[in-house]
Coordinates of C-alpha atoms in Angstrom, one line a residue:
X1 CA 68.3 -33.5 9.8
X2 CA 70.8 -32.7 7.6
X3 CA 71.8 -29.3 5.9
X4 CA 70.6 -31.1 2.4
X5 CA 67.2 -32.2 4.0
X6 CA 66.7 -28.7 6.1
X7 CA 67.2 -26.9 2.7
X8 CA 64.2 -29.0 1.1
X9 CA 62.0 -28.3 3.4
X10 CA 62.4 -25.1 4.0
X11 CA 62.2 -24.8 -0.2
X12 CA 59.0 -26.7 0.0
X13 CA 57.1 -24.6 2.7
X14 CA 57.7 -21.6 1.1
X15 CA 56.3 -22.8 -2.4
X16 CA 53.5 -24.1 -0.3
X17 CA 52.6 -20.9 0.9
X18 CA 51.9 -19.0 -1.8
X19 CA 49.7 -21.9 -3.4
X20 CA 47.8 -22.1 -0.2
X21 CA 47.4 -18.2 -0.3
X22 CA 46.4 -18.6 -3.9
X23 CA 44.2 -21.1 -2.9
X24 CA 42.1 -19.1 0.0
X25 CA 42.3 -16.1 -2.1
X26 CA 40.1 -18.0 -5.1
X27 CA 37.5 -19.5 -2.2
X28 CA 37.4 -15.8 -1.0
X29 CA 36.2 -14.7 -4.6
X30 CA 34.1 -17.4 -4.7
X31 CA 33.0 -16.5 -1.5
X32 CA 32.0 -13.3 -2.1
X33 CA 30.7 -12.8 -5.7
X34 CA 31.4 -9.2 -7.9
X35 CA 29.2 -6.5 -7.6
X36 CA 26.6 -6.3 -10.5
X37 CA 27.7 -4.2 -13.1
X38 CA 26.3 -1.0 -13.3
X39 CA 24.7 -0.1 -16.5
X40 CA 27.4 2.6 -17.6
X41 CA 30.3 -0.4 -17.7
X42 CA 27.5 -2.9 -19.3
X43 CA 27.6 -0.5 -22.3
X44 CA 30.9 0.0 -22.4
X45 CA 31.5 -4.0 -22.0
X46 CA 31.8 -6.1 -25.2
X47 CA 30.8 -9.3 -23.7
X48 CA 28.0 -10.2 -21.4
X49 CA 28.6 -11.6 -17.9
X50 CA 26.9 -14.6 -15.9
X51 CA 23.3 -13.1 -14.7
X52 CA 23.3 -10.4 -16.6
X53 CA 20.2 -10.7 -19.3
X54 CA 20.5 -8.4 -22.0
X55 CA 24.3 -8.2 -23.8
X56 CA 25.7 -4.9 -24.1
X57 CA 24.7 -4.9 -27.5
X58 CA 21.4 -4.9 -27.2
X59 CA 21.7 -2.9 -24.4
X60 CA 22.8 0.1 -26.6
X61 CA 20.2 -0.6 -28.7
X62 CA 17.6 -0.7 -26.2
X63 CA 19.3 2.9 -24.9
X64 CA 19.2 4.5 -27.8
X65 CA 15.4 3.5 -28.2
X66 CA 14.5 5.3 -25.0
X67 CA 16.7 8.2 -26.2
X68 CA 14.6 8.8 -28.8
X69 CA 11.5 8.4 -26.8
X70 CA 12.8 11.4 -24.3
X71 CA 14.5 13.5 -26.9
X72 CA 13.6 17.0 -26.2
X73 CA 13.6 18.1 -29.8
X74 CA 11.0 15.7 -31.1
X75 CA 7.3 16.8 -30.7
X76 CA 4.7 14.7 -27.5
X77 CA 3.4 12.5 -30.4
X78 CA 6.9 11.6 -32.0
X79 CA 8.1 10.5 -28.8
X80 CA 4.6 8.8 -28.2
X81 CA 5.0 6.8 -30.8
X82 CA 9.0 5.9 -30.0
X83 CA 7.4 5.0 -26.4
X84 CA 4.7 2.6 -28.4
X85 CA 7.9 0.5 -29.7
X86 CA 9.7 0.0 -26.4
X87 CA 6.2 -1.0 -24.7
X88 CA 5.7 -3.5 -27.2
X89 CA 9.4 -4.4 -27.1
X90 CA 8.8 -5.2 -23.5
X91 CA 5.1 -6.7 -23.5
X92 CA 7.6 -10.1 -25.1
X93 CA 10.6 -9.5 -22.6
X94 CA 11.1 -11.8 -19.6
X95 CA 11.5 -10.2 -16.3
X96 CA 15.6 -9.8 -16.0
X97 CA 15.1 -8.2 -19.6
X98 CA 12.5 -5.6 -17.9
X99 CA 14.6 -5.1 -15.3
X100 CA 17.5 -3.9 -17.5
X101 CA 14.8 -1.6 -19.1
X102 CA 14.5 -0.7 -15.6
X103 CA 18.3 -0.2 -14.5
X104 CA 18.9 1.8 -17.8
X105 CA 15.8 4.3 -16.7
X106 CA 17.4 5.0 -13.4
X107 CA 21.0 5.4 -14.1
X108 CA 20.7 7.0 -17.7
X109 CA 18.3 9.4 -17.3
X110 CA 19.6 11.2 -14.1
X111 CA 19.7 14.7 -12.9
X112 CA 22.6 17.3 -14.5
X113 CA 24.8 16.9 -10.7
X114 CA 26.8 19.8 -11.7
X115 CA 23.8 21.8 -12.4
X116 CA 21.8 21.0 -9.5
X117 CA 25.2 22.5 -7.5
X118 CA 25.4 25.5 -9.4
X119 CA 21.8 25.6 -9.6
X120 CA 21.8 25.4 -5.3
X121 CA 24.6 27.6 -5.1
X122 CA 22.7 30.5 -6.9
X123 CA 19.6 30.2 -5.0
X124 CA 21.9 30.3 -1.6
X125 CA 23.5 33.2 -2.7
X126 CA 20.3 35.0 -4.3
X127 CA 18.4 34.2 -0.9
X128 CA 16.8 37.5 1.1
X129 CA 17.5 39.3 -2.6
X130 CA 15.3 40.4 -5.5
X131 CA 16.9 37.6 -7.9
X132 CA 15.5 34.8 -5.1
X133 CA 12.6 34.2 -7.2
X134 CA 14.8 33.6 -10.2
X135 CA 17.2 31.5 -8.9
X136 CA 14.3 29.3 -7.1
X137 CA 12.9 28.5 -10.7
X138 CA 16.3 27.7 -11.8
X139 CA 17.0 25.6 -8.9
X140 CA 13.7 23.9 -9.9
X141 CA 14.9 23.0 -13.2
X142 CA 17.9 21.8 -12.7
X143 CA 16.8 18.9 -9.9
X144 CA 13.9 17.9 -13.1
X145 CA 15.5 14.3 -14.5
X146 CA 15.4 13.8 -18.1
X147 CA 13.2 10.6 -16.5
X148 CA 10.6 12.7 -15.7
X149 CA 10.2 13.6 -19.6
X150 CA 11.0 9.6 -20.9
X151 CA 8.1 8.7 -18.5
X152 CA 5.7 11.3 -19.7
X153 CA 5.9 10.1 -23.2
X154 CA 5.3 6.6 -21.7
X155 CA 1.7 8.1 -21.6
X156 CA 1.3 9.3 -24.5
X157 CA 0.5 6.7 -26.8
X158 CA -3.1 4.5 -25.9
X159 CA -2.7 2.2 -23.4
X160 CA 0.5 3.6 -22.0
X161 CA -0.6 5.1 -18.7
X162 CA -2.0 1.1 -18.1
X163 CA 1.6 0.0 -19.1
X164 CA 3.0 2.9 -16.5
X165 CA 0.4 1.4 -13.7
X166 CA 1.1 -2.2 -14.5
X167 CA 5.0 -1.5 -14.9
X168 CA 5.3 -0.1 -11.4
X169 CA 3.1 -3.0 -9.8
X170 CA 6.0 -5.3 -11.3
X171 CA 8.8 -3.1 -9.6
X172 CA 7.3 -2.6 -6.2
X173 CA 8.3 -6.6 -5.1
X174 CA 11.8 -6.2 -6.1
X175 CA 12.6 -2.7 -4.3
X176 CA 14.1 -4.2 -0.9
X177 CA 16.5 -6.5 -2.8
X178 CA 17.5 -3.6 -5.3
X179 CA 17.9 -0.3 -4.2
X180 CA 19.1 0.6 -7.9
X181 CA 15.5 0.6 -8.9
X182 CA 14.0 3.5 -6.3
X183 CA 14.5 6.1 -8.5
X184 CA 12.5 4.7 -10.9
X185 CA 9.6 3.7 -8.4
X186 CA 9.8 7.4 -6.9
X187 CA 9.4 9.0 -10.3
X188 CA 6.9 7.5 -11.4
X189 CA 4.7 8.0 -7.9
X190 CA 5.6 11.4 -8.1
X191 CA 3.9 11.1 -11.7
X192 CA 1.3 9.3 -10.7
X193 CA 0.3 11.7 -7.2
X194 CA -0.4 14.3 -10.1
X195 CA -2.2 12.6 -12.9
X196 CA -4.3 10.6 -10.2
X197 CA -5.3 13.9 -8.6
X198 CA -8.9 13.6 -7.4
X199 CA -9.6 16.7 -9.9
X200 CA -8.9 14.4 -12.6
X201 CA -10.9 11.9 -11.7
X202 CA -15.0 11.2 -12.0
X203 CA -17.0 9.3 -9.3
X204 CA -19.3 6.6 -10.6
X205 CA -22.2 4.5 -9.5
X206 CA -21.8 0.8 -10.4
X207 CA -25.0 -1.2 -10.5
X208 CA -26.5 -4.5 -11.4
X209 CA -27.1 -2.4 -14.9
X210 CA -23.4 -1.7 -15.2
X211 CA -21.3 -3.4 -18.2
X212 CA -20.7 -6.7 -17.0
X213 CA -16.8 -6.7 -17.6
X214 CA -16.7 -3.9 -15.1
X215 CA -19.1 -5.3 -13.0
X216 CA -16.2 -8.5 -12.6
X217 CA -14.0 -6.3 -11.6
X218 CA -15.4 -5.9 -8.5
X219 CA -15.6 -9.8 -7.7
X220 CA -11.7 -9.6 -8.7
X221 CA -10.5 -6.5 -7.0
X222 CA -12.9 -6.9 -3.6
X223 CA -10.3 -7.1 -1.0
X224 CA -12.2 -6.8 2.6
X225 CA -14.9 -9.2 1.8
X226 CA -14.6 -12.1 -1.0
X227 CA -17.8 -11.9 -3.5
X228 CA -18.1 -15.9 -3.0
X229 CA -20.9 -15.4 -6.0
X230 CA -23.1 -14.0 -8.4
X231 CA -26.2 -14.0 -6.2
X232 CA -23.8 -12.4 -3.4
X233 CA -22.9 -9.3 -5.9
X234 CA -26.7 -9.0 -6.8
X235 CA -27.0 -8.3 -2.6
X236 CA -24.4 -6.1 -2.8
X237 CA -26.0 -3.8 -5.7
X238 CA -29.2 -4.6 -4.2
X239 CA -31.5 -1.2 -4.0
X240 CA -30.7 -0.7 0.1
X241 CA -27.0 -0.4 -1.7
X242 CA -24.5 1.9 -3.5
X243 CA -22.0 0.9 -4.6
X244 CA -19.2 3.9 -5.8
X245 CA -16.0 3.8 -7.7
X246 CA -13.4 6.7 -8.9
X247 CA -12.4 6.2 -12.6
X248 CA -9.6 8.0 -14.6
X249 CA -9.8 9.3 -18.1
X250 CA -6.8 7.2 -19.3
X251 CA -8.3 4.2 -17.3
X252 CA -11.8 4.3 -18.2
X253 CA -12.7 1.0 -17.8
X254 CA -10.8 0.3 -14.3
X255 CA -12.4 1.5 -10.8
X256 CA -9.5 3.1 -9.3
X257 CA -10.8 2.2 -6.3
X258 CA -14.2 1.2 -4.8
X259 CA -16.7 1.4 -1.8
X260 CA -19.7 -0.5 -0.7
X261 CA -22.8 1.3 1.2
X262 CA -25.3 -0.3 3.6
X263 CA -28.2 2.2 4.1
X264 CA -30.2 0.9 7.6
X265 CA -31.2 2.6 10.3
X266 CA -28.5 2.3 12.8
X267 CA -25.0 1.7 12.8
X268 CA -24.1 -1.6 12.2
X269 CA -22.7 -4.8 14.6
X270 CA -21.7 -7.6 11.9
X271 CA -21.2 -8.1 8.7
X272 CA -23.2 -11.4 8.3
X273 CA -26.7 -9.2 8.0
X274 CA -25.5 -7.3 5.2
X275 CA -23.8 -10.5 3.4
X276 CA -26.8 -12.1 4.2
X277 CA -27.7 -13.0 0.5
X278 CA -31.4 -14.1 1.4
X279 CA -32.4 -10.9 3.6
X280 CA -35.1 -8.9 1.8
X281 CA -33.7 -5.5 0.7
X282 CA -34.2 -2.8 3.9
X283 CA -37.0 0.1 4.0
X284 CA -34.6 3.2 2.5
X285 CA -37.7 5.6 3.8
X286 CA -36.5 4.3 7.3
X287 CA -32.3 4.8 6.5
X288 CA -31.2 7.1 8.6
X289 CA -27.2 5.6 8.8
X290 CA -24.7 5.1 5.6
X291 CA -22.3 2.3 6.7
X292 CA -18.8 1.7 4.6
X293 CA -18.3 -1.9 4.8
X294 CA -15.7 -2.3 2.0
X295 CA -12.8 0.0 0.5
X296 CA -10.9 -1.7 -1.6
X297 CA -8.0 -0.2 -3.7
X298 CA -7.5 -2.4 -7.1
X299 CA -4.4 -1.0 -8.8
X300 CA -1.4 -2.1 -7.0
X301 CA 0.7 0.3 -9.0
X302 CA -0.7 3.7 -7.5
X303 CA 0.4 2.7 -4.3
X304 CA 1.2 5.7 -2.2
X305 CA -1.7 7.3 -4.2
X306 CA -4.4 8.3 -1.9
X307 CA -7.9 8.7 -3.1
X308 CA -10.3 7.6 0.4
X309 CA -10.4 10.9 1.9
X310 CA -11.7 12.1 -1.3
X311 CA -14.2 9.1 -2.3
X312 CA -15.6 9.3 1.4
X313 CA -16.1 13.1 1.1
X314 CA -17.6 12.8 -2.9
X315 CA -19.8 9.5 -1.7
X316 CA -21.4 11.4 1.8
X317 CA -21.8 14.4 -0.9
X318 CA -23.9 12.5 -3.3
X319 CA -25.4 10.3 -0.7
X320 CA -27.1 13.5 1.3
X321 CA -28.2 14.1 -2.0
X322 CA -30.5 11.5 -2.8
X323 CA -31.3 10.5 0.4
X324 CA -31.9 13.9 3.0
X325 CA -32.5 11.8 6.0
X326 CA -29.7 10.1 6.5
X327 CA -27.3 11.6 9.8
X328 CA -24.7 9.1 10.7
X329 CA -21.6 7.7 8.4
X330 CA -19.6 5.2 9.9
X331 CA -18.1 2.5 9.0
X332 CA -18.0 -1.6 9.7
X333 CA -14.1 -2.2 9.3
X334 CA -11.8 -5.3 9.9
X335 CA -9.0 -5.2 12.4
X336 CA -6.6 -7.0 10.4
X337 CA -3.7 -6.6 12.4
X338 CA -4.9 -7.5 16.1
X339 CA -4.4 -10.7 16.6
X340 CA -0.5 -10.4 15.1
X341 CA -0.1 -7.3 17.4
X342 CA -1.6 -9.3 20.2
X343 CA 0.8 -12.5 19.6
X344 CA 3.5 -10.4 20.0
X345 CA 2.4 -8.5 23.1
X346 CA 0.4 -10.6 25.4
X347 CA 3.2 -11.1 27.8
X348 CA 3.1 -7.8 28.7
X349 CA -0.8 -7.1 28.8
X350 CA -0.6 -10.2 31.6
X351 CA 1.8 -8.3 33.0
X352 CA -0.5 -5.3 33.4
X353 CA -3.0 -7.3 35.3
X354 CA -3.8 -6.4 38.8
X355 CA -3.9 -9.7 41.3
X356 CA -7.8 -10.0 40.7
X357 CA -7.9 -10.0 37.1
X358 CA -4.8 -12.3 36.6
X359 CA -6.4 -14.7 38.7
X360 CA -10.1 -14.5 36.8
X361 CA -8.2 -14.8 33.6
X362 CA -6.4 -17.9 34.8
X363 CA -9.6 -19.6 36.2
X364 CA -11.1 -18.9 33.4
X365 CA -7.8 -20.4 30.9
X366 CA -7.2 -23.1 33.2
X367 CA -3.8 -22.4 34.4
X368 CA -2.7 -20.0 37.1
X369 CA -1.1 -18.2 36.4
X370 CA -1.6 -17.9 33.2
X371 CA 1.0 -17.3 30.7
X372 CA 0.7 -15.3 27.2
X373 CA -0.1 -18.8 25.0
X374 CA -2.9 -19.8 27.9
X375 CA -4.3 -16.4 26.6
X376 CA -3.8 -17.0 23.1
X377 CA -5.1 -20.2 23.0
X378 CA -8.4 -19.3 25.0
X379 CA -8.7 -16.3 22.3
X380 CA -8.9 -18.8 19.5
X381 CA -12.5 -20.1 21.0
X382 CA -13.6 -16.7 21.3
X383 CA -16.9 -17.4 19.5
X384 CA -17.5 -20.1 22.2
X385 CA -17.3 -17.5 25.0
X386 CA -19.8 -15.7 27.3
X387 CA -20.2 -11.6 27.7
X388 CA -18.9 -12.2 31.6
X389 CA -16.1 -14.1 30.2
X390 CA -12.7 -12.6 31.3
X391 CA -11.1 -13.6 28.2
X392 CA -13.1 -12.0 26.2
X393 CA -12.8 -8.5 28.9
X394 CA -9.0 -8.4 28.3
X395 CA -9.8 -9.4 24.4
X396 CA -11.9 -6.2 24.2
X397 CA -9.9 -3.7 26.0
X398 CA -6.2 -5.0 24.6
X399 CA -8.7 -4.4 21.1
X400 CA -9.6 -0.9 22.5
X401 CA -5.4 -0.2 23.6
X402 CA -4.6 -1.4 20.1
X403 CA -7.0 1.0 17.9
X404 CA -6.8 3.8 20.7
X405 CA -3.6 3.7 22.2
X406 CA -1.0 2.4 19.7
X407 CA 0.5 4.5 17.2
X408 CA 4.1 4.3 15.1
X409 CA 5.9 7.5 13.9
X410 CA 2.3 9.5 15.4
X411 CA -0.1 7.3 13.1
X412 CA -2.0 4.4 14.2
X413 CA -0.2 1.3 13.7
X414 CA -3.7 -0.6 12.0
X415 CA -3.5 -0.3 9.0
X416 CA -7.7 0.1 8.3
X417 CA -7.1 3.0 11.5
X418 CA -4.6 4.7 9.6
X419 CA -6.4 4.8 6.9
X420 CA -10.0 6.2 8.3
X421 CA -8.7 7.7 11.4
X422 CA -6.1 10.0 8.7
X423 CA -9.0 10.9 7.0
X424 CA -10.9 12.4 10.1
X425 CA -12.9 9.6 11.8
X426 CA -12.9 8.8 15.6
X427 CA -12.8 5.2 16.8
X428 CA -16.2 4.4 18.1
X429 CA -17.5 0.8 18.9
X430 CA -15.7 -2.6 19.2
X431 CA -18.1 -5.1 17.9
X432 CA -17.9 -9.0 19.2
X433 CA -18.5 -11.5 17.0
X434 CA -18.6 -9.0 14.5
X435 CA -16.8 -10.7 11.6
X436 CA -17.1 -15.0 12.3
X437 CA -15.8 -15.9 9.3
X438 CA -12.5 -17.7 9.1
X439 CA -10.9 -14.6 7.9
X440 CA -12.5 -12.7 10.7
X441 CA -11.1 -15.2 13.2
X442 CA -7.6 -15.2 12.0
X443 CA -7.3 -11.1 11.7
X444 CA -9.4 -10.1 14.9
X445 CA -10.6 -13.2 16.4
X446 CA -13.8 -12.2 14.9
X447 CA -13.8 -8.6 16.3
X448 CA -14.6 -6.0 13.8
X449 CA -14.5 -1.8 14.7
X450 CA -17.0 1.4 13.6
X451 CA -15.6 4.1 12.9
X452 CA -17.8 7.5 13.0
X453 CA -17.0 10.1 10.3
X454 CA -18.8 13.1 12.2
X455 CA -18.9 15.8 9.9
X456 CA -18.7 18.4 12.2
X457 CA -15.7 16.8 14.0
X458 CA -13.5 15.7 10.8
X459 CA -11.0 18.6 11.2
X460 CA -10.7 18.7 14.8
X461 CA -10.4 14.5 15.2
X462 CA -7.5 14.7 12.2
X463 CA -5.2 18.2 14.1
X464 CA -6.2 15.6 17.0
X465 CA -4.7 12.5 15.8
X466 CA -1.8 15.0 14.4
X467 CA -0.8 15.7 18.1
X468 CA -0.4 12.1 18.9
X469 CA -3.7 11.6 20.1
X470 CA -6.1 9.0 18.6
X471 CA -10.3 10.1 18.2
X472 CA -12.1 7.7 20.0
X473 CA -15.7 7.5 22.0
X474 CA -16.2 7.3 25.9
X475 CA -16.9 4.0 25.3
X476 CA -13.9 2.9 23.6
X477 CA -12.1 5.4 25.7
X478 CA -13.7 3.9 29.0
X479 CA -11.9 -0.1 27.7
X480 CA -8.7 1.4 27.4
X481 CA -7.4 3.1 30.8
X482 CA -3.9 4.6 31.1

């Protein structure tokens, strides 16, 4: 190659480069998209970028709106009726629109930062002294957000503690895939914990004489059991029933949430008797046992809220009440989370099996020796299966191991246990067959679970369950060996 040629090549590579460099440096970017804007440079933005719904102008606007619902200097019913135009501003909005209602809630309305650290440094240094108290209540002001204010005007107006409710039931779903927004979601269940509080709240009897829009309520919030029909909700109200629901002054019309009674004489096995819509309504002089065979929570925007400790207490309470002779409150719950659990854990209960039992269970499956889908499979049959089957032994006692044995973070990882076992309730019968629909089959292969809420023994079964250790009978006790 010639000195001519060696220069034009070497001229050529070198303008190559930095087009190739340009090149991978634009499939980088396109690679790996911008950040979203935070609200802060939206409003300082002229333009509007790709995927962002609202333009900084209206924006600003939409700022300044909720400024003037939170200004402190206006009066409650000023800034009510400031709230009143935002919620109808947003009853037309599309979702991304909302959500920039949301964004501007959580990253305009934020704690003083400054004040909070001077506010914390006082109390620090005012600690073990006469001027702790003060600093405490200073400190306790400062870390209020000018949120806190914007969303208690939110309530103001009629109909705004629904919008609050229904507006955090939109939010929840989108909280994983945008952090931005927990601020917002925290708030307003901090909100929520306090106007929810069961001394706020009145317990109510719904009947076959209650207004029929609040009677469809039920059919649309039952979450255990499906009302598959009028003549099924008649059962259910039937006079061997209550039926009991907590209601909120600012929600009148809306059960906050609800439970369904069976009064009979003994605890109960299955659910089928007391869906049974053609059984004749049971002797209440002969009720000795209340059974609890349907919580259901219907506003998914008080999650976190907890009101079934209380609405067990207040309904035992009013039951004793009108009926002196009943002794026993249990429950007959789903286990929804068995057969997932199980799925994921058979392996090692096979594993657990001594020589015998291994080799009963694969007799019984069909293949020795068996493996965890042998076990699985056989379980979907399990309404075809004896009492001395040993699929149905192991069924029972990994049932018993699962309520009694298995807890997350301390609690019980069920999420019906966790519920009733939190609220002082011991685990006290596993009940075959207990639940065959096809609902039943698919959450528990048909299993369903009492619990016992023994008055006596509430306290000591919940410091119980506090130390790690799950309430249960000698007969669920006795399925379950360490």
């Amino acid at each position: 190659m010639n000195a001519a040629s060696a220069w034009i090549s070497r001229s050529v590579s070198r303008l190559r480069a930095p087009a190739k460099a340009t090149k991978d440096a634009a499939e980088g970017a396109a690679a790996k998209p911008d950040a979203p804007r935070t609200t802060h440079e939206r409003l300082q933005a002229t333009l509007r970028r790709s995927g962002e719904a609202l333009s900084p102008r209206v924006l600003r606007r939409l700022l300044a709106d909720l400024q003037a619902v939170a200004a402190p200097q206006v009066s409650e019913l000023e800034g009510g009726r400031s709230a009143q135009a935002v919620i109808d501003w947003y009853a037309s909005a599309e979702p991304e629109e909302r959500r920039d209602l949301w964004l501007l809630m959580c990253e305009q309305f934020t704690p003083d930062a400054a004040r909070i650290k001077t506010a914390r440094q006082r109390y620090e240094a005012a600690t073990g002294t006469a001027d702790e108290g003060q600093a405490e209540i200073g400190l306790r002001r400062a870390l209020v957000s000018p949120r806190t204010r914007l969303l208690q005007r939110f309530a103001v107006p009629a109909g705004g503690m629904r919008f609050l409710v229904d507006m955090r039931a939109e939010l929840l779903p989108l909280l994983k895939g945008d952090k931005r927004l927990l601020p917002l979601d925290a708030e307003l269940e901090h909100l929520f914990s306090t106007w929810f509080d069961v001394a706020f709240l009145e317990l109510r009897r719904l009947s076959w004489d209650s207004p029929a829009s609040l009677i469809e309520k039920l059919i649309k919030y039952e979450a255990v059991h499906d009302i598959r029909s009028w003549a099924d909700l008649k059962n259910r109200l039937d006079s061997d029933r209550r039926c009991y629901g907590f209601f909120h002054p600012s929600l009148p019309n809306e059960p906050l949430i609800f439970v369904e009674v069976a009064l009979v004489d003994r605890i109960s096995a299955s659910i089928t008797p007391l869906l049974d819509e053609a059984a004749a309504p049971a002797d209440l002089s002969k009720a000795t046992t209340a059974i609890f065979y349907s919580i259901s929570n219907t506003q998914t925007g008080l999650r976190g809220v907890s009101f079934g400790n209380s609405l067990i207490k207040h309904v035992v309470e009013t039951l004793m009440a009108e009926f002196p002779r009943l002794r026993t409150f249990a429950t007959l719950s789903p286990i929804p989370g068995f057969r997932s659990w199980l799925a994921k854990h058979a392996g090692t209960v096979l594993d657990k099996l001594d020589d015998k039992r291994r080799a009963e269970l694969g007799r019984a499956v069909g293949f020795e020796p068996p493996q965890a889908a042998h076990l699985l499979g056989a379980a979907d049959k399990a309404l075809e299966l004896d009492a001395k089957s040993p699929v149905r032994q192991v069924l029972l006692q990994c049932a018993a191991h699962y309520l009694g044995r298995e807890l997350q973070e301390g609690k019980p990882v069920d999420p019906v246990a966790r519920f009733h076992l939190g609220n002082g309730a011991r685990v006290e019968r596993l009940n075959w067959a207990g639940d065959p629909s096809n609902k039943g089959l698919k959450q528990s292969f048909g299993l369903m679970v009492n619990y016992l809420y023994d008055l006596k023994r509430i306290d000591k079964h919940r410091t119980q369950l506090a130390q790690g250790k799950v309430p249960v009978s000698s007969e669920i006790d006795g399925l379950c060996p360490d």
